[in-house]
Each structure stands twice: as structure tokens, then as C-alpha cells.
Amino acid sequence: MNGSALLRKVFLSSPALAASLYGLVVIALLWLIASSLVDLLARYDQRNSAADMLAQFEGRPVRGDRRGKNNSAAPQGSAFLDGKTVTVAGAALVQRVAEATTKVGGNVLSTQVELQGNRSKAGFVSVVASCEIEQPAVQQLLYDLEAGLPFLFVDQLVVQAPLAVATTGEGKLRVMLTVSGQWQGSK
């Protein structure tokens, strides 16, 4: 007897065994279909996420997700500094640093835009800002600058505590920071 004849004889003599085996095959196929669908949906979400990130980098509006809701957790805006010229982009960067400083209760003492530097050839614009700020607000300022859009980088941070702050622990610190962001150029 060959193998197929033997299987036929076993299944004909035991219908319960045949039904059990048939049920296992159906369950295995259903599991395979379900896992394929889950994988397909995960890949679809990854593709949508990558398309949204690309749109965000290019400064286009980010579309909503599959259910029609907009993803409000993602920051809105362009990843690059806005401005038709590098001078306008530098002014926008100064404004962004000043807004972030005043938002945490600090005072901007002076700013200087650096358009010439070793990173300017790569399209980066830097601002050196000197400000007075309370000690607990320094971390909030750094987070606000680096977490939002456009993408900004704190290249240098120098903190000085005046004598009154060093002795009493109260007062404002003098902070000098260099912040840079990439300007995409005129479109």
C-alpha cells in the first residue's frame, strides 16, 4: 500500500479523526489570513506615517488619519526656517528665540544673527542671544526651542549666575545661547 491509500483507509475508518484534522486545517488557514491582514494594516499605517512626515518636512499640510481625524500630537509647521531671503529667515529665528524667552518669563538683552560661519554653507542660520531668565525656566526654554517646529538646535549654552543669585539663590541668571536652524532657501 502506498501513503495516500493508507491515509484514505485511516480517514474512512475514523470520521472523528478526519473532522478534527479538517478543523485544524481551517483554523490554521484563518490564523494565516488574520495575521496577513494585521501585517497589511501595520504596513499601511507606516506608509501613511512616512507620507505625513514627508509632507511636514516639505511644509505641506499634513492630512488626517484613516478615521478622518487630524493627528494633533504632531507639531504643525515647516521643519525649515521660513523666509524668502536668508536675512528674513534670520529675523524669523530671532523672533522665535525672543518669543520662547518671554514665554518662560525671561528678558532678551541682545541678539546677533550670524549669517557667515562654518555651518552657513549648509544652509544654517545662527542667532546668538543674551537674556536674563530664572533658573527653573532654563530647562523649559531649551525644551521649547528644540521640541517645536521649525527644527532648531542649541549649539552653545553659557549660564552665569550673578553674585546675588549665587548667595541667595534668588534672581535671574544671565544666559547666552547660540541657536541655529536650517533655511531651505527661496522656493
Short mmCIF file of N, CA and C in Angstrom, two decimals:
data_model
loop_
_atom_site.label_atom_id
_atom_site.label_comp_id
_atom_site.label_asym_id
_atom_site.label_seq_id
_atom_site.Cartn_x
_atom_site.Cartn_y
_atom_site.Cartn_z
N MET A 1 0.83 -1.18 0.00
CA MET A 1 0.00 0.00 0.00
C MET A 1 0.88 1.25 0.00
N ASN A 2 0.44 2.23 -0.78
CA ASN A 2 1.19 3.49 -0.76
C ASN A 2 0.63 4.42 0.31
N GLY A 3 1.23 5.61 0.47
CA GLY A 3 0.87 6.52 1.57
C GLY A 3 -0.52 7.07 1.45
N SER A 4 -0.97 7.42 0.23
CA SER A 4 -2.29 8.02 0.09
C SER A 4 -3.40 6.99 0.34
N ALA A 5 -3.16 5.76 -0.06
CA ALA A 5 -4.15 4.72 0.20
C ALA A 5 -4.26 4.45 1.68
N LEU A 6 -3.16 4.48 2.40
CA LEU A 6 -3.17 4.27 3.84
C LEU A 6 -3.94 5.39 4.54
N LEU A 7 -3.71 6.67 4.13
CA LEU A 7 -4.43 7.79 4.73
C LEU A 7 -5.93 7.69 4.45
N ARG A 8 -6.29 7.29 3.25
CA ARG A 8 -7.69 7.15 2.89
C ARG A 8 -8.36 6.09 3.77
N LYS A 9 -7.66 4.97 4.00
CA LYS A 9 -8.21 3.89 4.81
C LYS A 9 -8.40 4.33 6.26
N VAL A 10 -7.40 5.14 6.81
CA VAL A 10 -7.49 5.61 8.20
C VAL A 10 -8.64 6.60 8.34
N PHE A 11 -8.80 7.54 7.39
CA PHE A 11 -9.85 8.55 7.49
C PHE A 11 -11.24 7.95 7.27
N LEU A 12 -11.35 6.94 6.43
CA LEU A 12 -12.65 6.32 6.22
C LEU A 12 -13.07 5.50 7.43
N SER A 13 -12.10 4.94 8.12
CA SER A 13 -12.45 4.15 9.30
C SER A 13 -12.68 5.02 10.53
N SER A 14 -12.17 6.26 10.56
CA SER A 14 -12.32 7.14 11.72
C SER A 14 -12.77 8.52 11.25
N PRO A 15 -14.08 8.79 11.12
CA PRO A 15 -14.56 10.10 10.69
C PRO A 15 -14.26 11.21 11.71
N ALA A 16 -14.16 10.89 12.99
CA ALA A 16 -13.85 11.90 14.02
C ALA A 16 -12.44 12.44 13.82
N LEU A 17 -11.51 11.56 13.47
CA LEU A 17 -10.13 11.99 13.21
C LEU A 17 -10.09 12.87 11.97
N ALA A 18 -10.83 12.52 10.95
CA ALA A 18 -10.87 13.31 9.72
C ALA A 18 -11.47 14.69 10.01
N ALA A 19 -12.53 14.77 10.79
CA ALA A 19 -13.15 16.04 11.11
C ALA A 19 -12.22 16.92 11.95
N SER A 20 -11.52 16.31 12.87
CA SER A 20 -10.56 17.06 13.70
C SER A 20 -9.44 17.63 12.86
N LEU A 21 -8.90 16.84 11.97
CA LEU A 21 -7.82 17.30 11.10
C LEU A 21 -8.32 18.41 10.18
N TYR A 22 -9.53 18.26 9.65
CA TYR A 22 -10.13 19.28 8.80
C TYR A 22 -10.30 20.58 9.59
N GLY A 23 -10.77 20.49 10.83
CA GLY A 23 -10.94 21.66 11.67
C GLY A 23 -9.62 22.36 11.95
N LEU A 24 -8.56 21.59 12.21
CA LEU A 24 -7.23 22.19 12.45
C LEU A 24 -6.72 22.91 11.21
N VAL A 25 -6.95 22.33 10.03
CA VAL A 25 -6.50 22.98 8.79
C VAL A 25 -7.26 24.28 8.58
N VAL A 26 -8.58 24.30 8.84
CA VAL A 26 -9.38 25.52 8.69
C VAL A 26 -8.91 26.59 9.68
N ILE A 27 -8.65 26.21 10.91
CA ILE A 27 -8.17 27.16 11.93
C ILE A 27 -6.81 27.72 11.52
N ALA A 28 -5.93 26.89 11.02
CA ALA A 28 -4.61 27.35 10.59
C ALA A 28 -4.73 28.34 9.44
N LEU A 29 -5.61 28.07 8.49
CA LEU A 29 -5.81 29.00 7.37
C LEU A 29 -6.42 30.32 7.84
N LEU A 30 -7.38 30.27 8.75
CA LEU A 30 -7.96 31.50 9.30
C LEU A 30 -6.91 32.32 10.04
N TRP A 31 -6.06 31.66 10.80
CA TRP A 31 -4.98 32.37 11.51
C TRP A 31 -4.02 33.01 10.51
N LEU A 32 -3.70 32.32 9.43
CA LEU A 32 -2.81 32.86 8.41
C LEU A 32 -3.42 34.09 7.74
N ILE A 33 -4.71 34.04 7.45
CA ILE A 33 -5.39 35.18 6.84
C ILE A 33 -5.43 36.37 7.81
N ALA A 34 -5.74 36.11 9.07
CA ALA A 34 -5.81 37.19 10.06
C ALA A 34 -4.45 37.84 10.27
N SER A 35 -3.40 37.04 10.39
CA SER A 35 -2.08 37.62 10.60
C SER A 35 -1.62 38.41 9.37
N SER A 36 -2.00 37.97 8.17
CA SER A 36 -1.67 38.71 6.96
C SER A 36 -2.39 40.05 6.93
N LEU A 37 -3.65 40.09 7.34
CA LEU A 37 -4.40 41.34 7.38
C LEU A 37 -3.82 42.31 8.41
N VAL A 38 -3.44 41.81 9.57
CA VAL A 38 -2.85 42.67 10.59
C VAL A 38 -1.53 43.26 10.09
N ASP A 39 -0.72 42.44 9.43
CA ASP A 39 0.54 42.91 8.87
C ASP A 39 0.30 43.95 7.78
N LEU A 40 -0.70 43.72 6.94
CA LEU A 40 -1.03 44.66 5.88
C LEU A 40 -1.48 46.00 6.45
N LEU A 41 -2.30 45.99 7.49
CA LEU A 41 -2.75 47.24 8.12
C LEU A 41 -1.58 47.97 8.78
N ALA A 42 -0.66 47.24 9.39
CA ALA A 42 0.51 47.88 10.01
C ALA A 42 1.38 48.54 8.94
N ARG A 43 1.56 47.89 7.82
CA ARG A 43 2.36 48.49 6.74
C ARG A 43 1.65 49.71 6.16
N TYR A 44 0.33 49.65 6.07
CA TYR A 44 -0.45 50.78 5.58
C TYR A 44 -0.27 51.99 6.52
N ASP A 45 -0.32 51.76 7.82
CA ASP A 45 -0.10 52.84 8.78
C ASP A 45 1.30 53.40 8.70
N GLN A 46 2.31 52.54 8.50
CA GLN A 46 3.68 53.01 8.36
C GLN A 46 3.83 53.89 7.11
N ARG A 47 3.19 53.48 6.02
CA ARG A 47 3.26 54.26 4.78
C ARG A 47 2.61 55.63 4.99
N ASN A 48 1.45 55.65 5.65
CA ASN A 48 0.78 56.92 5.91
C ASN A 48 1.61 57.81 6.82
N SER A 49 2.24 57.22 7.81
CA SER A 49 3.09 57.99 8.72
C SER A 49 4.28 58.59 7.98
N ALA A 50 4.90 57.81 7.11
CA ALA A 50 6.03 58.31 6.33
C ALA A 50 5.59 59.41 5.37
N ALA A 51 4.41 59.26 4.76
CA ALA A 51 3.90 60.29 3.86
C ALA A 51 3.59 61.58 4.62
N ASP A 52 3.04 61.46 5.83
CA ASP A 52 2.77 62.64 6.65
C ASP A 52 4.07 63.34 7.05
N MET A 53 5.09 62.56 7.41
CA MET A 53 6.37 63.15 7.80
C MET A 53 7.00 63.86 6.61
N LEU A 54 6.93 63.27 5.42
CA LEU A 54 7.46 63.91 4.23
C LEU A 54 6.73 65.21 3.94
N ALA A 55 5.41 65.18 4.07
CA ALA A 55 4.62 66.40 3.86
C ALA A 55 5.01 67.48 4.86
N GLN A 56 5.27 67.08 6.08
CA GLN A 56 5.66 68.03 7.12
C GLN A 56 7.03 68.62 6.81
N PHE A 57 7.98 67.80 6.36
CA PHE A 57 9.31 68.30 6.01
C PHE A 57 9.25 69.25 4.81
N GLU A 58 8.35 68.99 3.89
CA GLU A 58 8.23 69.84 2.71
C GLU A 58 7.37 71.07 2.97
N GLY A 59 6.77 71.16 4.15
CA GLY A 59 5.98 72.32 4.51
C GLY A 59 4.55 72.25 4.01
N ARG A 60 4.12 71.09 3.52
CA ARG A 60 2.74 70.93 3.08
C ARG A 60 1.87 70.59 4.29
N PRO A 61 0.56 70.85 4.20
CA PRO A 61 -0.32 70.47 5.31
C PRO A 61 -0.38 68.95 5.46
N VAL A 62 -0.43 68.50 6.69
CA VAL A 62 -0.48 67.07 6.98
C VAL A 62 -1.94 66.65 6.96
N ARG A 63 -2.24 65.60 6.19
CA ARG A 63 -3.62 65.13 6.10
C ARG A 63 -3.97 64.33 7.35
N GLY A 64 -5.26 64.10 7.56
CA GLY A 64 -5.73 63.35 8.72
C GLY A 64 -5.46 61.87 8.56
N ASP A 65 -5.75 61.10 9.60
CA ASP A 65 -5.54 59.65 9.54
C ASP A 65 -6.74 58.98 8.87
N ARG A 66 -6.77 57.65 8.87
CA ARG A 66 -7.80 56.89 8.17
C ARG A 66 -9.20 57.20 8.68
N ARG A 67 -9.33 57.54 9.93
CA ARG A 67 -10.65 57.77 10.51
C ARG A 67 -11.10 59.22 10.32
N GLY A 68 -10.31 60.03 9.60
CA GLY A 68 -10.71 61.40 9.31
C GLY A 68 -10.33 62.39 10.39
N LYS A 69 -9.62 61.95 11.40
CA LYS A 69 -9.20 62.85 12.47
C LYS A 69 -7.78 63.29 12.19
N ASN A 70 -7.48 64.53 12.47
CA ASN A 70 -6.12 65.02 12.29
C ASN A 70 -5.31 64.66 13.52
N ASN A 71 -4.08 64.28 13.31
CA ASN A 71 -3.21 63.90 14.41
C ASN A 71 -2.69 65.17 15.08
N SER A 72 -3.32 65.58 16.18
CA SER A 72 -2.95 66.84 16.82
C SER A 72 -1.70 66.72 17.68
N ALA A 73 -1.19 65.51 17.90
CA ALA A 73 0.03 65.36 18.69
C ALA A 73 1.25 65.77 17.89
N ALA A 74 1.18 65.71 16.57
CA ALA A 74 2.30 66.09 15.73
C ALA A 74 2.38 67.61 15.65
N PRO A 75 3.59 68.17 15.79
CA PRO A 75 3.71 69.62 15.68
C PRO A 75 3.39 70.08 14.26
N GLN A 76 2.78 71.26 14.14
CA GLN A 76 2.39 71.79 12.85
C GLN A 76 3.43 72.81 12.39
N GLY A 77 3.65 72.88 11.09
CA GLY A 77 4.56 73.86 10.51
C GLY A 77 5.65 73.19 9.72
N SER A 78 6.56 74.01 9.24
CA SER A 78 7.66 73.53 8.42
C SER A 78 8.86 73.19 9.30
N ALA A 79 9.65 72.24 8.84
CA ALA A 79 10.86 71.87 9.57
C ALA A 79 11.99 72.86 9.34
N PHE A 80 11.84 73.71 8.34
CA PHE A 80 12.88 74.68 7.98
C PHE A 80 12.45 76.09 8.37
N LEU A 81 13.43 76.97 8.49
CA LEU A 81 13.13 78.37 8.76
C LEU A 81 12.43 78.98 7.56
N ASP A 82 11.40 79.78 7.83
CA ASP A 82 10.66 80.44 6.76
C ASP A 82 11.36 81.73 6.38
N GLY A 83 11.25 82.10 5.13
CA GLY A 83 11.79 83.36 4.66
C GLY A 83 12.26 83.27 3.23
N LYS A 84 11.97 84.33 2.47
CA LYS A 84 12.39 84.33 1.07
C LYS A 84 13.89 84.57 0.93
N THR A 85 14.46 85.26 1.90
CA THR A 85 15.90 85.50 1.89
C THR A 85 16.48 85.01 3.21
N VAL A 86 17.79 84.88 3.24
CA VAL A 86 18.44 84.41 4.45
C VAL A 86 18.30 85.44 5.57
N THR A 87 18.20 86.72 5.22
CA THR A 87 18.02 87.78 6.21
C THR A 87 16.65 87.67 6.88
N VAL A 88 15.62 87.39 6.08
CA VAL A 88 14.28 87.23 6.63
C VAL A 88 14.22 85.97 7.50
N ALA A 89 14.91 84.91 7.07
CA ALA A 89 14.97 83.68 7.88
C ALA A 89 15.67 83.95 9.21
N GLY A 90 16.73 84.77 9.19
CA GLY A 90 17.41 85.14 10.42
C GLY A 90 16.52 85.94 11.35
N ALA A 91 15.72 86.84 10.78
CA ALA A 91 14.78 87.62 11.59
C ALA A 91 13.71 86.73 12.20
N ALA A 92 13.24 85.74 11.43
CA ALA A 92 12.25 84.80 11.96
C ALA A 92 12.84 83.99 13.11
N LEU A 93 14.11 83.63 13.00
CA LEU A 93 14.78 82.89 14.08
C LEU A 93 14.92 83.76 15.33
N VAL A 94 15.28 85.02 15.16
CA VAL A 94 15.37 85.94 16.31
C VAL A 94 14.00 86.06 16.98
N GLN A 95 12.95 86.19 16.17
CA GLN A 95 11.60 86.29 16.72
C GLN A 95 11.22 85.04 17.49
N ARG A 96 11.57 83.87 16.97
CA ARG A 96 11.25 82.60 17.63
C ARG A 96 11.97 82.49 18.97
N VAL A 97 13.24 82.88 19.02
CA VAL A 97 14.01 82.83 20.27
C VAL A 97 13.45 83.83 21.28
N ALA A 98 13.10 85.02 20.81
CA ALA A 98 12.56 86.04 21.71
C ALA A 98 11.20 85.60 22.27
N GLU A 99 10.35 85.02 21.43
CA GLU A 99 9.04 84.54 21.91
C GLU A 99 9.20 83.44 22.95
N ALA A 100 10.13 82.51 22.69
CA ALA A 100 10.34 81.41 23.64
C ALA A 100 10.88 81.94 24.97
N THR A 101 11.74 82.96 24.91
CA THR A 101 12.31 83.52 26.14
C THR A 101 11.26 84.26 26.95
N THR A 102 10.46 85.08 26.31
CA THR A 102 9.43 85.81 27.05
C THR A 102 8.32 84.89 27.54
N LYS A 103 8.09 83.78 26.82
CA LYS A 103 7.06 82.82 27.24
C LYS A 103 7.38 82.21 28.60
N VAL A 104 8.66 82.04 28.91
CA VAL A 104 9.05 81.46 30.20
C VAL A 104 9.42 82.53 31.22
N GLY A 105 9.11 83.81 30.91
CA GLY A 105 9.32 84.88 31.87
C GLY A 105 10.69 85.51 31.83
N GLY A 106 11.42 85.34 30.76
CA GLY A 106 12.76 85.93 30.64
C GLY A 106 12.75 87.22 29.86
N ASN A 107 13.89 87.90 29.86
CA ASN A 107 14.08 89.15 29.12
C ASN A 107 15.23 88.96 28.14
N VAL A 108 15.03 89.34 26.90
CA VAL A 108 16.09 89.29 25.90
C VAL A 108 16.88 90.58 26.00
N LEU A 109 18.18 90.46 26.23
CA LEU A 109 19.04 91.63 26.34
C LEU A 109 19.60 92.03 24.99
N SER A 110 20.06 91.06 24.22
CA SER A 110 20.60 91.36 22.89
C SER A 110 20.56 90.11 22.03
N THR A 111 20.54 90.33 20.72
CA THR A 111 20.61 89.23 19.76
C THR A 111 21.55 89.62 18.64
N GLN A 112 22.14 88.61 18.04
CA GLN A 112 23.02 88.83 16.90
C GLN A 112 22.84 87.67 15.94
N VAL A 113 22.51 87.99 14.70
CA VAL A 113 22.33 86.96 13.68
C VAL A 113 23.67 86.71 13.02
N GLU A 114 24.05 85.45 12.92
CA GLU A 114 25.31 85.07 12.28
C GLU A 114 24.99 84.39 10.96
N LEU A 115 25.23 85.13 9.86
CA LEU A 115 24.98 84.57 8.53
C LEU A 115 26.25 84.00 7.92
N GLN A 116 27.39 84.37 8.47
CA GLN A 116 28.66 83.86 7.99
C GLN A 116 29.25 82.94 9.06
N GLY A 117 29.54 81.74 8.70
CA GLY A 117 30.11 80.80 9.66
C GLY A 117 30.38 79.48 8.97
N ASN A 118 30.93 78.56 9.74
CA ASN A 118 31.28 77.27 9.16
C ASN A 118 30.04 76.45 8.79
N ARG A 119 28.90 76.69 9.42
CA ARG A 119 27.68 75.93 9.10
C ARG A 119 26.79 76.67 8.11
N SER A 120 27.12 77.92 7.76
CA SER A 120 26.25 78.69 6.88
C SER A 120 26.24 78.13 5.47
N LYS A 121 27.30 77.49 5.07
CA LYS A 121 27.35 76.90 3.73
C LYS A 121 26.34 75.76 3.59
N ALA A 122 25.98 75.10 4.69
CA ALA A 122 25.00 74.02 4.66
C ALA A 122 23.58 74.56 4.77
N GLY A 123 23.42 75.89 4.76
CA GLY A 123 22.09 76.48 4.82
C GLY A 123 21.62 76.79 6.23
N PHE A 124 22.50 76.76 7.21
CA PHE A 124 22.10 77.04 8.59
C PHE A 124 22.27 78.52 8.89
N VAL A 125 21.33 79.03 9.66
CA VAL A 125 21.35 80.40 10.16
C VAL A 125 21.44 80.30 11.68
N SER A 126 22.32 81.09 12.28
CA SER A 126 22.51 81.03 13.73
C SER A 126 22.20 82.38 14.35
N VAL A 127 21.72 82.33 15.59
CA VAL A 127 21.45 83.53 16.38
C VAL A 127 22.11 83.36 17.73
N VAL A 128 22.86 84.38 18.14
CA VAL A 128 23.43 84.41 19.48
C VAL A 128 22.54 85.35 20.28
N ALA A 129 21.94 84.84 21.34
CA ALA A 129 21.03 85.64 22.15
C ALA A 129 21.53 85.69 23.58
N SER A 130 21.46 86.87 24.16
CA SER A 130 21.80 87.06 25.56
C SER A 130 20.51 87.45 26.28
N CYS A 131 20.21 86.74 27.37
CA CYS A 131 18.95 87.01 28.07
C CYS A 131 19.12 86.78 29.56
N GLU A 132 18.15 87.28 30.31
CA GLU A 132 18.06 87.05 31.75
C GLU A 132 16.84 86.17 31.98
N ILE A 133 17.03 85.14 32.80
CA ILE A 133 15.95 84.17 32.99
C ILE A 133 16.11 83.52 34.37
N GLU A 134 15.00 83.14 34.96
CA GLU A 134 15.03 82.42 36.24
C GLU A 134 15.62 81.03 36.02
N GLN A 135 16.24 80.49 37.05
CA GLN A 135 16.90 79.19 36.94
C GLN A 135 15.96 78.05 36.55
N PRO A 136 14.75 77.93 37.14
CA PRO A 136 13.88 76.82 36.74
C PRO A 136 13.38 76.91 35.29
N ALA A 137 13.39 78.12 34.72
CA ALA A 137 12.85 78.31 33.38
C ALA A 137 13.86 77.97 32.28
N VAL A 138 15.12 77.75 32.63
CA VAL A 138 16.14 77.45 31.61
C VAL A 138 15.79 76.15 30.88
N GLN A 139 15.43 75.14 31.62
CA GLN A 139 15.08 73.87 31.00
C GLN A 139 13.85 74.00 30.11
N GLN A 140 12.86 74.77 30.57
CA GLN A 140 11.66 74.98 29.75
C GLN A 140 12.00 75.70 28.45
N LEU A 141 12.90 76.67 28.52
CA LEU A 141 13.32 77.41 27.34
C LEU A 141 14.00 76.48 26.33
N LEU A 142 14.93 75.68 26.83
CA LEU A 142 15.64 74.76 25.94
C LEU A 142 14.68 73.77 25.29
N TYR A 143 13.75 73.25 26.07
CA TYR A 143 12.78 72.30 25.53
C TYR A 143 11.91 72.97 24.47
N ASP A 144 11.43 74.18 24.76
CA ASP A 144 10.57 74.88 23.81
C ASP A 144 11.29 75.15 22.49
N LEU A 145 12.56 75.50 22.57
CA LEU A 145 13.31 75.78 21.35
C LEU A 145 13.55 74.51 20.53
N GLU A 146 13.93 73.43 21.19
CA GLU A 146 14.33 72.23 20.45
C GLU A 146 13.18 71.29 20.11
N ALA A 147 12.04 71.39 20.79
CA ALA A 147 10.96 70.43 20.56
C ALA A 147 9.99 70.87 19.47
N GLY A 148 9.88 72.14 19.19
CA GLY A 148 8.88 72.61 18.24
C GLY A 148 9.39 72.65 16.81
N LEU A 149 8.57 73.27 15.97
CA LEU A 149 8.95 73.49 14.58
C LEU A 149 9.08 74.98 14.37
N PRO A 150 10.00 75.40 13.56
CA PRO A 150 10.98 74.64 12.79
C PRO A 150 12.01 73.98 13.70
N PHE A 151 12.71 72.98 13.16
CA PHE A 151 13.73 72.29 13.93
C PHE A 151 14.86 73.26 14.26
N LEU A 152 15.08 73.46 15.54
CA LEU A 152 16.15 74.35 15.99
C LEU A 152 17.11 73.56 16.86
N PHE A 153 18.36 74.00 16.86
CA PHE A 153 19.40 73.31 17.62
C PHE A 153 20.12 74.32 18.50
N VAL A 154 20.25 74.01 19.79
CA VAL A 154 21.02 74.85 20.70
C VAL A 154 22.46 74.39 20.60
N ASP A 155 23.27 75.21 19.92
CA ASP A 155 24.67 74.84 19.68
C ASP A 155 25.56 75.14 20.88
N GLN A 156 25.24 76.21 21.58
CA GLN A 156 26.08 76.62 22.71
C GLN A 156 25.20 77.23 23.79
N LEU A 157 25.52 76.93 25.03
CA LEU A 157 24.78 77.46 26.17
C LEU A 157 25.78 77.86 27.24
N VAL A 158 25.74 79.13 27.61
CA VAL A 158 26.60 79.65 28.68
C VAL A 158 25.69 80.30 29.71
N VAL A 159 25.80 79.84 30.96
CA VAL A 159 24.96 80.36 32.03
C VAL A 159 25.86 80.98 33.08
N GLN A 160 25.55 82.24 33.46
CA GLN A 160 26.28 82.94 34.52
C GLN A 160 25.31 83.30 35.62
N ALA A 161 25.72 83.04 36.83
CA ALA A 161 24.91 83.43 37.99
C ALA A 161 25.55 84.66 38.62
N PRO A 162 24.83 85.79 38.64
CA PRO A 162 25.35 86.96 39.34
C PRO A 162 25.57 86.65 40.82
N LEU A 163 26.33 87.43 41.49
CA LEU A 163 26.69 87.18 42.89
C LEU A 163 25.45 87.06 43.78
N ALA A 164 24.42 87.86 43.52
CA ALA A 164 23.21 87.81 44.34
C ALA A 164 22.51 86.45 44.19
N VAL A 165 22.51 85.90 42.99
CA VAL A 165 21.88 84.60 42.76
C VAL A 165 22.71 83.51 43.42
N ALA A 166 24.02 83.64 43.35
CA ALA A 166 24.90 82.62 43.92
C ALA A 166 24.78 82.55 45.44
N THR A 167 24.56 83.68 46.09
CA THR A 167 24.49 83.68 47.55
C THR A 167 23.08 83.40 48.07
N THR A 168 22.06 84.01 47.46
CA THR A 168 20.70 83.86 47.98
C THR A 168 19.90 82.80 47.25
N GLY A 169 20.29 82.48 46.02
CA GLY A 169 19.54 81.50 45.24
C GLY A 169 18.33 82.11 44.54
N GLU A 170 18.17 83.43 44.67
CA GLU A 170 17.05 84.11 44.02
C GLU A 170 17.60 85.11 43.02
N GLY A 171 16.82 85.36 41.99
CA GLY A 171 17.23 86.31 40.96
C GLY A 171 17.32 85.61 39.62
N LYS A 172 17.72 86.40 38.63
CA LYS A 172 17.77 85.86 37.27
C LYS A 172 19.20 85.54 36.87
N LEU A 173 19.31 84.48 36.10
CA LEU A 173 20.60 84.08 35.54
C LEU A 173 20.81 84.80 34.21
N ARG A 174 22.07 85.02 33.89
CA ARG A 174 22.39 85.55 32.56
C ARG A 174 22.73 84.36 31.68
N VAL A 175 21.99 84.24 30.60
CA VAL A 175 22.14 83.09 29.71
C VAL A 175 22.50 83.61 28.33
N MET A 176 23.55 83.03 27.76
CA MET A 176 23.89 83.30 26.38
C MET A 176 23.78 81.98 25.63
N LEU A 177 22.97 81.97 24.59
CA LEU A 177 22.82 80.73 23.84
C LEU A 177 22.90 81.01 22.35
N THR A 178 23.45 80.02 21.65
CA THR A 178 23.53 80.07 20.20
C THR A 178 22.54 79.05 19.67
N VAL A 179 21.58 79.52 18.90
CA VAL A 179 20.53 78.66 18.34
C VAL A 179 20.65 78.73 16.83
N SER A 180 20.57 77.56 16.19
CA SER A 180 20.64 77.54 14.73
C SER A 180 19.51 76.72 14.16
N GLY A 181 19.14 77.07 12.95
CA GLY A 181 18.11 76.35 12.23
C GLY A 181 18.47 76.37 10.75
N GLN A 182 17.93 75.43 10.01
CA GLN A 182 18.27 75.34 8.59
C GLN A 182 17.25 76.10 7.77
N TRP A 183 17.78 76.90 6.87
CA TRP A 183 16.97 77.67 5.93
C TRP A 183 16.97 76.92 4.60
N GLN A 184 15.79 76.67 4.08
CA GLN A 184 15.68 75.86 2.87
C GLN A 184 16.03 76.65 1.62
N GLY A 185 16.01 77.94 1.72
CA GLY A 185 16.27 78.78 0.56
C GLY A 185 14.97 79.19 -0.09
N SER A 186 15.08 80.06 -1.07
CA SER A 186 13.86 80.52 -1.75
C SER A 186 13.36 79.40 -2.65
N LYS A 187 12.05 79.22 -2.61
CA LYS A 187 11.44 78.12 -3.38
C LYS A 187 11.07 78.59 -4.76
#
